[in-house]
Amino acid sequence: MNLSVSIADIKMKNPVTTAAGTFGDGSQFGDFIDVSRIGAIIAKGASLEPWKGNPPHRLVETPSGMLNSIGLQNDGVEGFIREKLPRLLKHRVPIIVGVFDKTPENYARIVKRLNREKGISGFEINLSCPNLEKGGKTFCDYPELVKEVVGAIRKATDLPIIAKLSPNVTDIVAIAKSARDAGADALSLINTLVGMRINIKTREPYLAKNTGGLSGPAIRPVALAKVFLVSEARLEIPIIGMGGIQTAEDAIEFLLAGASAVAIGTANFVNPRATLDVLEGIEQYMRENSVNDINDLIGAVRAHSQ
Amino acid sequence: MKHLAQGIITRRTELSESYFLLELECQEIAREALPGQFIMLECKGETFLKRPMGLSSADPEKGVISFIYHVTGKGTRSLHSQLIGETIEVIGPLGNSFWKEKNARTIGLVAGGTGIGPLLMFGNWALKNSPETEIIGFIGAKNAKMICGEKEMKRFAKEVYCATNDGSFGYKGFVTDLLTEFLSKNSLESIIACGPTQMMKKTAEIASERNLQCQVSLEEHMACGFGACIGCIAEIKGQGYSMICAKGPVFDASEVVWKESNL
Ligand SMILES: Cc1cc2nc3c(=O)[nH]c(=O)nc-3n(C[C@H](O)[C@H](O)[C@H](O)COP(=O)(O)OP(=O)(O)OC[C@H]3O[C@@H](n4cnc5c(N)ncnc54)[C@H](O)[C@@H]3O)c2cc1C
Ligand SMILES: Cc1cc2nc3c(=O)[nH]c(=O)nc-3n(C[C@H](O)[C@H](O)[C@H](O)COP(=O)(O)O)c2cc1C
Ligand code: FES
């Protein structure tokens, strides 16, 4: 039975990875699972300088999910290299490092700095950040801004780059195209959806930032549709699917819709074994359905003709 | 070591109005838990996230842990409808623990609401491991019916004082006013507070004015409970935002930057 998949040049022994910002440096899960069994780790990564993050409350529960406004708290790229990277590399699985900042130049500088470190398999470019040079417009909302950032990073590294897109856009296929045209090797779909909750006793929003990112099973159907739409557009670019995946059944839906790999995010919080539960469930599904190669499932949805 | 385990509900005891002690058979956690540590508890029903609950006891021999809950929202309501013998998923033991200050012979425990739970575990631990320690308990509640854990605290404390907002039992006013009054005539060498953030903030002020060492067990909304989401932060002096679940929940009160936003 073959479970291995490739995301650009990144060889994964199985299609299960972790969603950025939900898996720490992996060590937080060491008591619960053998982290080395995961196909790859997508780590939150870093901005150029340390970011303090948002004040509390940073999270609140929603029906079948949660809202968060962590504010990308991190120790900056030097702090990441010093503290987190060595711990990530210990797991002996491909490490994909998240990159986020406020200007295209900064994105490129982070990647250039990380290029000098050994053991990194690729970069995931989180494009859901406001661009300080363009009046705070979020990069991933505009094809031309996506092109600018991805283009700047492309010039800065030979390692695979994965553009992480937001579902909060009118035409995700257009954004996906501009990321590919600017040199992205793969796509991560999807980041969180903008959401809100208000405490009716105090009349204050629960989150200090008023709104936050919705994640968890609540967003799964949205995520699945985005993966399907981009996959249908035949852009010839691999997709990592994510958004509310909790079980192997969920993951297989994403593979069928066109994802070459799946990332587990919020589910890790509720069930720290979620990654391996999904992996073991996929193996069982393949055995029961005589699927010998996981790649036969990718994009194998029998979509109704329109 | 942290465990993802199944707990079997073995007993539910009503301690006071809408305050309950729930006992769970859960060997893995009972073997290792320390006073001040907490668990993340599945609440079934319409909840998605697990809920943090401070442990009120852990008996390694019997393999039983317990915590005290107060029925407030979705999670605790659903928990309250679970029957004896049913199984719930728990993660634990989590976080750091209370510590006993060297040379602190007289320790004041200040409890508000369900904060009594972890303080009971500390008191019983001290009784066994540090019998020379003298414990003075302070319990606050809205009214007489909601005073929780007085009887349990008397098992290890030299004295227990209660305060109610409406004066229906003990001192009339906040438990922190009661503490101030106590300290005007008596002394303590160390204070441990667990309860609503406002109460802990006030306790921290009282301690700091008198140069008393003070520990507080902080609360914040949590998604994971084991350091993976960075959701549960408090501002700690010189360190920026620290994760309450991983670096705490117990902090030296003098290191906490108290703000409106963490109330
Ligand atoms: C370290 C720690 C220990 C705790 N120990 C106890 C305990 O021993 N007994 C007990 O009854 N409660 C305890 N709490 C609070 C508890 O986790 C629940 O949040 C609270 O009981 C209300 O839950 P609910 O689902 O009924 O309310 P809901 O309003 O339905 O909760 C909705 C969401 O808000 C969060 N939330 C609401 N109130 C709080 C709060 N005060 N602190 C943190 N998160 C909150 C919930 O966890 C949940 O994610 C503790 C919290 C922390 C952080
Ligand atoms: C607490 C939290 C923190 C996150 N941090 C990041 C981040 O730093 N970078 C990023 O690209 N995505 C981040 N995400 C988004 C996830 O990686 C993922 O795209 C999204 O949550 C959908 O997947 P899920 O429903 O499985 O969590 C975060 C999500 C959560 C819940
Ligand atoms: S609750 Fe997730 S880091 Fe503390």
XYZ file of C-alpha atoms and ligand atoms in Angstrom:
657
model
C 0.000 0.000 0.000
C 1.497 3.356 -0.955
C 0.680 6.329 1.231
C 3.426 8.655 0.064
C 2.638 11.856 -1.755
C 4.636 14.764 -3.128
C 3.957 18.429 -2.678
C 6.248 19.972 -5.285
C 9.671 18.624 -4.227
C 8.568 17.784 -0.720
C 8.256 14.028 -0.300
C 5.819 13.050 2.423
C 5.590 9.433 3.625
C 1.867 9.984 4.094
C -0.519 12.844 3.275
C -1.113 14.016 6.860
C 0.418 17.295 7.951
C -0.381 20.009 10.506
C -1.967 23.421 9.962
C 0.235 26.412 10.819
C -0.227 27.792 14.317
C -1.913 24.707 15.730
C 0.938 22.313 16.437
C 3.453 24.374 18.419
C 6.924 23.058 17.648
C 5.607 19.498 17.834
C 7.053 18.902 21.304
C 3.677 19.787 22.861
C 2.323 16.586 21.286
C 5.176 14.272 22.286
C 3.282 12.861 25.276
C 0.320 11.931 23.087
C 1.733 10.675 19.798
C 4.867 9.589 17.995
C 5.281 12.818 16.040
C 7.720 11.186 13.605
C 4.817 9.281 12.036
C 3.296 12.464 10.589
C 3.892 13.117 6.870
C 5.221 16.640 7.420
C 4.882 19.501 9.876
C 3.784 22.912 8.715
C 5.015 25.153 11.505
C 3.666 28.599 12.223
C 7.122 30.032 11.551
C 8.017 33.666 11.990
C 7.931 37.283 10.998
C 11.178 39.230 10.647
C 10.968 40.873 14.086
C 9.180 39.497 17.182
C 5.437 40.243 17.394
C 3.760 40.549 20.771
C 0.364 39.259 19.615
C -3.106 40.415 20.655
C -4.448 40.969 24.171
C -6.977 38.523 25.681
C -9.542 37.207 25.056
C -7.897 35.611 22.078
C -10.340 32.809 21.553
C -13.917 31.798 22.022
C -15.948 28.732 21.199
C -18.543 28.777 18.397
C -20.970 26.124 17.154
C -18.671 23.319 15.927
C -15.584 25.475 16.005
C -13.792 28.430 17.488
C -12.744 31.984 16.766
C -9.173 33.102 17.356
C -7.248 36.331 17.190
C -3.807 35.284 18.366
C -2.240 38.085 16.349
C 0.621 35.954 15.041
C 2.566 36.198 18.313
C 6.091 34.999 17.630
C 9.737 35.562 18.574
C 10.889 36.749 15.161
C 12.993 34.814 12.683
C 16.123 34.790 14.878
C 14.134 33.567 17.868
C 12.522 30.917 15.673
C 15.896 29.675 14.450
C 17.299 29.604 17.977
C 14.381 28.019 19.866
C 11.793 26.384 17.644
C 13.636 25.147 14.569
C 15.977 22.761 16.432
C 12.966 21.223 18.191
C 11.043 20.885 14.941
C 13.949 19.225 13.161
C 14.227 16.594 15.919
C 10.986 15.013 14.713
C 12.720 13.830 11.529
C 9.854 14.701 9.228
C 9.833 17.352 6.488
C 9.503 20.783 8.100
C 7.634 23.478 6.215
C 8.122 26.886 7.782
C 5.385 29.515 7.780
C 6.377 33.044 6.788
C 4.356 36.191 7.405
C 5.028 39.924 7.579
C 3.817 43.322 6.495
C 5.839 44.082 3.372
C 7.032 41.938 0.436
C 10.631 42.895 1.275
C 10.282 41.541 4.793
C 8.839 38.239 3.522
C 11.857 37.916 1.238
C 14.290 38.781 4.023
C 12.832 36.104 6.316
C 13.160 33.481 3.605
C 16.735 34.544 2.804
C 17.657 34.201 6.468
C 15.997 30.768 6.714
C 17.798 29.620 3.537
C 21.014 29.600 5.548
C 19.605 27.036 7.994
C 19.859 23.320 7.249
C 16.933 20.930 7.194
C 14.008 23.107 6.070
C 11.946 21.459 3.311
C 9.900 24.437 2.161
C 8.020 27.596 3.045
C 4.339 28.252 3.500
C 3.528 31.874 2.766
C 0.712 33.113 4.977
C -0.857 35.832 2.845
C -3.571 36.799 5.350
C -1.605 39.777 6.654
C -2.235 43.472 6.086
C 0.213 45.140 3.726
C 1.580 48.199 5.468
C 2.715 49.782 2.202
C -0.710 49.459 0.608
C -2.877 51.052 3.284
C -3.318 47.825 5.200
C -4.952 45.851 2.382
C -4.691 42.147 3.074
C -2.267 40.546 0.597
C -4.410 37.581 -0.311
C -7.425 39.735 -1.193
C -5.760 41.121 -4.315
C -4.169 39.107 -7.137
C -1.574 41.815 -7.766
C -0.466 41.894 -4.096
C -0.210 38.099 -4.053
C 1.938 38.287 -7.163
C 4.194 40.861 -5.571
C 4.820 38.880 -2.366
C 5.144 35.469 -3.973
C 7.370 36.965 -6.682
C 9.666 38.534 -4.082
C 9.954 35.228 -2.218
C 10.514 33.275 -5.439
C 13.592 35.393 -6.108
C 14.830 34.768 -2.583
C 14.784 30.953 -2.437
C 15.038 27.756 -4.455
C 13.071 25.752 -1.898
C 9.412 24.926 -2.614
C 7.011 27.711 -1.720
C 3.411 27.075 -0.779
C 0.989 29.996 -0.936
C -1.640 29.870 1.791
C -4.871 31.441 0.644
C -7.822 32.898 2.467
C -11.423 31.913 1.769
C -12.524 35.513 2.415
C -12.350 36.450 -1.278
C -14.755 36.642 -4.194
C -12.725 34.579 -6.635
C -10.233 32.214 -5.053
C -9.307 30.715 -8.434
C -8.041 34.101 -9.651
C -5.902 34.436 -6.502
C -4.620 30.881 -6.911
C -3.629 31.643 -10.512
C -1.695 34.734 -9.591
C 0.163 32.826 -6.865
C 1.079 30.101 -9.346
C 2.102 32.577 -12.035
C 4.359 34.363 -9.563
C 6.172 31.098 -8.852
C 4.322 29.301 -6.063
C 4.884 25.523 -6.185
C 1.791 24.564 -4.193
C -1.240 26.006 -2.437
C -2.601 25.654 1.099
C -6.385 25.984 1.230
C -7.846 27.412 3.458
C -6.999 29.885 6.172
C -9.715 30.890 8.662
C -12.941 32.744 7.835
C -13.652 36.087 9.496
C -16.196 35.680 12.299
C -17.519 37.305 15.450
C -19.351 36.650 18.734
C -20.874 39.186 21.114
C -21.543 38.671 24.806
C -25.118 39.895 25.198
C -24.741 40.470 28.939
C -21.876 42.925 28.619
C -22.634 43.869 24.969
C -18.936 43.458 24.246
C -17.473 41.240 21.563
C -15.833 38.192 23.170
C -12.558 38.811 21.373
C -10.391 41.780 22.292
C -9.943 42.365 18.558
C -13.738 42.231 18.039
C -13.504 39.812 15.112
C -11.350 36.735 14.622
C -10.685 33.718 12.451
C -13.225 30.919 12.430
C -11.832 27.387 12.306
C -12.891 23.839 13.064
C -15.617 21.591 11.623
C -17.872 24.649 11.144
C -15.776 25.688 8.130
C -15.194 22.227 6.634
C -17.799 22.405 3.849
C -16.498 25.839 2.826
C -12.925 24.575 2.772
C -13.866 21.487 0.798
C -15.647 23.581 -1.836
C -12.640 25.900 -2.199
C -10.323 22.913 -2.714
C -12.745 21.472 -5.242
C -13.088 24.772 -7.157
C -9.358 25.370 -7.392
C -8.707 21.749 -8.287
C -11.380 21.877 -11.033
C -9.655 24.902 -12.534
C -6.752 22.582 -13.482
C -3.970 24.960 -12.539
C -1.513 22.023 -12.371
C -0.432 22.924 -8.873
C -0.702 20.615 -5.829
C -3.055 21.582 -3.004
C -2.798 20.989 0.724
C -6.370 20.876 1.997
C -7.344 22.062 5.454
C -10.316 23.418 7.368
C -12.110 21.484 10.080
C -10.623 18.070 9.350
C -11.124 15.815 12.380
C -11.397 12.283 11.052
C -10.144 10.097 8.222
C -13.523 10.439 6.500
C -13.107 14.222 6.465
C -9.576 13.876 5.114
C -10.631 11.489 2.345
C -13.259 13.988 1.187
C -10.471 16.553 0.746
C -8.270 14.083 -1.140
C -11.154 13.198 -3.455
C -11.868 16.897 -4.012
C -8.304 17.348 -5.252
C -6.004 17.857 -2.265
C -2.677 16.007 -2.435
C -2.241 16.299 1.336
C -4.358 17.296 4.309
C -3.499 19.448 7.307
C -4.991 18.987 10.758
C -5.493 22.231 12.677
C -8.051 22.978 15.355
C -8.755 19.254 15.822
C -5.310 18.959 17.459
C -6.550 21.053 20.395
C -9.552 18.891 21.149
C -7.884 15.597 20.333
C -4.078 15.732 20.459
C -4.030 12.340 18.692
C -6.017 13.685 15.734
C -3.159 13.538 13.196
C -2.495 9.841 13.791
C -6.194 9.005 14.136
C -6.665 10.480 10.648
C -3.641 8.628 9.290
C -4.719 5.276 10.726
C -8.249 5.820 9.456
C -6.991 6.534 5.939
C -4.964 3.315 6.013
C -8.027 1.383 7.112
C -10.159 2.956 4.381
C -7.565 2.030 1.768
C -7.442 -1.572 2.983
C -11.200 -1.896 3.092
C -11.651 -0.356 -0.348
C -8.649 -2.006 -2.005
C -6.956 1.280 -2.757
C -3.287 0.453 -3.255
C -1.989 3.924 -3.922
C -3.215 7.004 -2.110
C -2.515 9.007 -5.260
C -5.455 7.175 -6.868
C -7.745 9.012 -4.460
C -6.448 12.493 -5.211
C -8.997 14.369 -7.295
C -10.975 11.162 -7.821
C -14.325 12.766 -6.982
C -16.994 11.748 -9.482
C -18.335 15.258 -9.869
C -21.671 15.711 -11.586
C -21.288 17.267 -14.993
C -22.712 20.766 -15.224
C 3.531 13.210 31.453
C 0.272 14.373 29.929
C -2.373 11.811 29.098
C -5.352 11.698 26.790
C -7.515 9.411 28.878
C -11.028 8.206 29.508
C -12.513 9.025 32.890
C -15.470 7.176 34.357
C -17.816 9.279 36.478
C -17.994 7.546 39.852
C -19.693 10.087 42.104
C -21.348 13.506 42.170
C -21.740 15.384 45.452
C -23.639 18.628 45.871
C -21.459 20.938 47.966
C -23.716 23.979 47.918
C -26.237 25.632 45.626
C -25.218 24.679 42.058
C -21.691 23.718 43.146
C -20.843 20.065 42.647
C -17.871 17.820 43.240
C -17.404 15.285 40.485
C -15.206 12.231 40.949
C -13.688 10.448 37.980
C -11.893 7.158 37.865
C -8.797 7.929 35.833
C -5.664 6.042 36.863
C -3.189 7.814 34.590
C -3.992 11.286 35.842
C -4.574 10.311 39.484
C -1.063 8.860 39.654
C 0.710 12.058 38.646
C -1.399 15.135 39.396
C -0.136 17.844 41.763
C -2.090 20.562 43.596
C -2.726 23.497 41.245
C -2.794 21.375 38.101
C -5.855 21.109 35.891
C -7.463 18.889 33.279
C -9.203 19.599 29.985
C -12.563 17.913 30.076
C -14.907 16.867 27.293
C -18.389 18.245 27.988
C -20.432 16.584 25.205
C -23.717 18.194 24.163
C -23.282 21.215 21.952
C -19.760 22.018 23.076
C -16.760 21.810 20.792
C -13.754 22.669 22.953
C -12.834 20.839 26.120
C -13.148 22.838 29.374
C -10.331 23.482 31.832
C -11.126 22.320 35.388
C -8.787 22.686 38.366
C -8.286 19.428 40.239
C -9.576 19.273 43.802
C -8.013 15.887 44.562
C -6.025 13.057 43.045
C -5.799 9.733 44.815
C -3.103 7.549 43.255
C -4.180 4.468 45.234
C -7.817 4.586 44.243
C -7.044 6.013 40.813
C -9.629 8.738 41.333
C -9.483 12.456 40.579
C -12.050 15.103 41.387
C -12.944 18.684 40.574
C -15.607 21.153 41.638
C -17.841 22.728 39.021
C -20.448 25.434 39.072
C -23.250 25.231 36.521
C -22.860 28.388 34.437
C -22.959 27.758 30.684
C -23.242 25.158 27.972
C -20.351 22.986 29.043
C -21.095 22.740 32.727
C -24.826 22.279 32.034
C -24.096 19.354 29.761
C -21.572 17.962 32.247
C -24.216 18.184 34.929
C -26.581 15.981 32.943
C -24.048 13.160 32.644
C -24.750 10.063 34.663
C -22.659 8.021 37.055
C -20.861 5.289 35.104
C -20.597 7.342 31.907
C -17.231 7.942 30.310
C -15.727 11.315 29.401
C -12.488 12.159 27.691
C -9.912 14.101 29.686
C -6.454 15.498 29.051
C -4.140 15.924 32.004
C -2.538 16.582 34.314
C -1.783 20.029 32.875
C 0.074 23.132 33.952
C 2.413 23.791 36.857
C 1.504 23.491 40.524
C 1.386 25.572 43.695
C 4.625 25.676 45.565
C 5.287 25.953 49.258
C 7.446 28.936 50.066
C 10.372 27.917 52.219
C 9.903 29.116 55.787
C 6.253 29.992 55.215
C 4.603 28.482 58.255
C 1.290 30.290 58.094
C -0.374 30.234 54.695
C -3.638 31.950 53.829
C -5.809 30.275 51.195
C -8.246 32.680 49.537
C -11.043 31.024 47.583
C -13.808 32.390 45.394
C -16.362 30.141 43.699
C -14.902 26.979 42.194
C -11.415 28.273 43.051
C -11.858 26.353 46.281
C -11.124 23.095 44.399
C -7.374 23.456 43.821
C -6.968 25.012 47.288
C -8.511 21.926 48.900
C -6.011 19.783 47.050
C -3.166 22.019 48.234
C -4.381 21.973 51.842
C -4.667 18.200 51.934
C -1.235 17.928 50.375
C 0.249 20.285 52.973
C -1.412 18.366 55.809
C 0.344 15.218 54.651
C 3.664 16.553 53.422
C 4.270 19.572 55.575
C 2.272 19.091 58.806
C 4.004 21.995 60.560
C 2.297 24.376 58.124
C -0.585 26.336 59.544
C -3.412 27.079 57.151
C -6.006 29.834 57.435
C -8.871 29.620 54.943
C -10.928 32.466 53.473
C -13.986 31.645 51.386
C -16.107 34.126 49.503
C -19.551 33.701 47.939
C -22.649 35.689 46.966
C -24.758 34.285 49.806
C -24.896 31.606 52.472
C -26.283 28.971 50.109
C -23.353 29.355 47.734
C -20.537 29.019 50.259
C -18.625 26.047 48.963
C -15.995 23.873 50.624
C -16.054 25.223 54.177
C -16.481 21.808 55.755
C -13.812 20.294 53.478
C -11.374 23.093 54.302
C -11.850 22.685 58.033
C -10.287 19.224 57.749
C -6.848 20.756 57.316
C -7.179 24.446 58.190
C -6.658 25.878 61.631
C -9.362 28.451 60.980
C -11.795 29.082 58.141
C -13.451 32.481 57.619
C -16.332 33.061 55.245
C -17.624 36.195 53.567
C -20.883 36.712 51.698
C -21.849 39.728 49.614
C -25.238 39.963 51.306
C -24.019 39.134 54.783
C -26.240 36.047 55.036
C -23.265 34.075 56.370
C -20.049 35.208 58.047
C -18.508 38.545 57.172
C -20.625 40.919 55.023
C -18.623 42.004 52.014
C -15.925 40.693 49.721
C -13.574 37.952 50.821
C -10.701 40.352 50.107
C -12.124 42.855 52.637
C -12.278 40.014 55.113
C -8.656 39.210 54.354
C -7.658 42.855 54.911
C -9.451 42.882 58.239
C -7.766 39.632 59.271
C -4.363 41.027 58.349
C -4.920 44.162 60.432
C -4.773 41.986 63.549
C -2.951 38.816 62.476
C -0.176 37.843 60.155
C 0.359 35.420 57.310
C 3.630 34.510 55.632
C 2.252 33.518 52.269
C -1.048 33.685 50.394
C -2.515 31.498 47.670
C -5.571 32.794 45.813
C -7.798 30.970 43.372
C -11.071 32.340 42.030
C -12.421 35.188 39.922
C -9.695 37.356 38.388
C -10.967 40.514 40.108
C -10.613 38.791 43.484
C -7.113 37.558 42.723
C -6.048 40.995 41.552
C -7.256 42.520 44.820
C -5.563 39.770 46.839
C -2.337 40.450 44.936
C -2.580 44.141 45.914
C -3.178 43.301 49.562
C -0.181 40.953 49.558
C 2.067 43.397 47.781
C 1.242 46.234 50.219
C 2.391 43.976 53.036
C 5.311 42.388 51.212
C 3.724 38.952 51.403
C 4.526 36.291 48.882
C 1.373 35.537 46.909
C 0.470 32.926 44.317
C -2.522 33.203 42.012
C -4.034 30.655 39.652
C -5.020 32.558 36.513
C -7.927 31.859 34.184
C -8.372 32.556 30.501
C -10.303 30.984 27.669
C -8.437 27.873 26.562
C -8.590 25.792 23.419
C -5.908 23.138 24.001
C -4.594 23.415 27.565
C -1.113 22.189 26.631
C 0.662 25.053 24.886
C -0.300 24.507 21.250
C -2.651 27.407 20.458
C -1.178 30.422 22.370
C -4.752 31.415 23.117
C -4.643 31.555 26.919
C -2.238 34.357 27.655
C -1.552 36.684 30.562
C 0.966 39.486 30.519
C 3.932 38.657 32.724
C 6.443 41.351 33.688
C 9.455 41.381 31.385
C 8.168 38.433 29.373
C 5.270 39.770 27.318
C 2.360 37.413 26.849
C 2.859 34.020 28.499
C 0.665 30.965 28.075
C -1.350 30.374 31.232
C -1.769 26.655 30.488
C 1.923 25.994 29.952
C 3.769 28.520 32.162
C 0.966 28.604 34.752
C -1.811 28.487 35.729
C -0.020 29.365 38.977
C 2.023 32.563 38.915
C 3.765 34.672 41.484
C 1.219 37.491 41.807
C 3.948 40.144 41.755
C 4.935 39.098 38.228
C 1.474 39.497 36.730
C 0.621 42.679 34.816
C -2.993 43.143 35.947
C -5.197 44.840 33.418
C -8.850 45.412 32.738
C -8.458 43.106 29.759
C -7.693 40.031 31.801
C -10.746 40.401 33.960
C -7.069 26.790 34.678
C -8.576 26.838 34.806
C -9.201 26.110 35.795
C -10.595 26.124 35.911
N -11.158 25.393 36.895
C -12.497 25.338 37.008
C -13.102 24.529 38.011
O -12.426 23.878 38.809
N -14.456 24.506 38.055
C -15.235 25.219 37.187
O -16.469 25.138 37.284
N -14.692 25.997 36.261
C -13.335 26.075 36.120
N -12.780 26.867 35.135
C -13.660 27.547 34.188
C -14.223 26.455 33.276
O -13.233 26.001 32.388
C -15.405 26.839 32.405
O -15.013 27.717 31.441
C -16.555 27.419 33.155
O -16.949 26.474 34.098
C -17.736 27.739 32.236
O -17.914 26.733 31.281
P -19.258 26.538 30.475
O -18.997 25.666 29.318
O -20.333 26.092 31.395
O -19.595 28.020 30.011
P -19.706 28.600 28.558
O -20.084 30.010 28.727
O -20.573 27.742 27.693
O -18.236 28.537 27.989
C -17.953 28.968 26.686
C -16.457 29.049 26.494
O -15.893 30.063 27.315
C -14.935 29.536 28.181
N -15.066 30.120 29.520
C -16.194 30.581 30.104
N -15.931 31.010 31.358
C -14.616 30.802 31.561
C -13.741 31.040 32.663
N -14.157 31.559 33.803
N -12.448 30.684 32.525
C -12.001 30.157 31.385
N -12.766 29.921 30.308
C -14.054 30.241 30.409
C -15.221 28.046 28.227
O -14.092 27.264 28.577
C -15.700 27.773 26.835
O -14.640 27.603 25.938
C -11.390 26.898 35.007
C -10.749 27.629 34.013
C -9.383 27.628 33.908
C -8.726 28.416 32.841
C -5.265 29.128 17.129
C -4.968 29.159 15.664
C -3.793 29.747 15.216
C -3.502 29.804 13.858
N -2.327 30.385 13.453
C -2.036 30.411 12.139
C -0.798 30.953 11.690
O 0.025 31.390 12.491
N -0.542 30.972 10.350
C -1.429 30.474 9.439
O -1.145 30.496 8.251
N -2.600 29.939 9.830
C -2.927 29.904 11.155
N -4.116 29.350 11.554
C -5.035 28.805 10.545
C -4.861 27.293 10.409
O -3.549 26.960 10.000
C -5.870 26.697 9.417
O -5.634 27.214 8.129
C -7.308 26.980 9.788
O -7.482 26.990 11.180
C -8.295 25.969 9.177
O -8.026 24.655 9.598
P -8.695 23.942 10.887
O -10.159 24.224 10.820
O -8.355 22.510 10.765
O -8.073 24.592 12.068
C -4.420 29.270 12.916
C -5.596 28.683 13.367
C -5.884 28.609 14.722
C -7.160 27.963 15.174
S -4.916 26.835 25.858
Fe -3.816 26.529 24.050
S -1.914 27.418 24.586
Fe -2.992 27.513 26.443
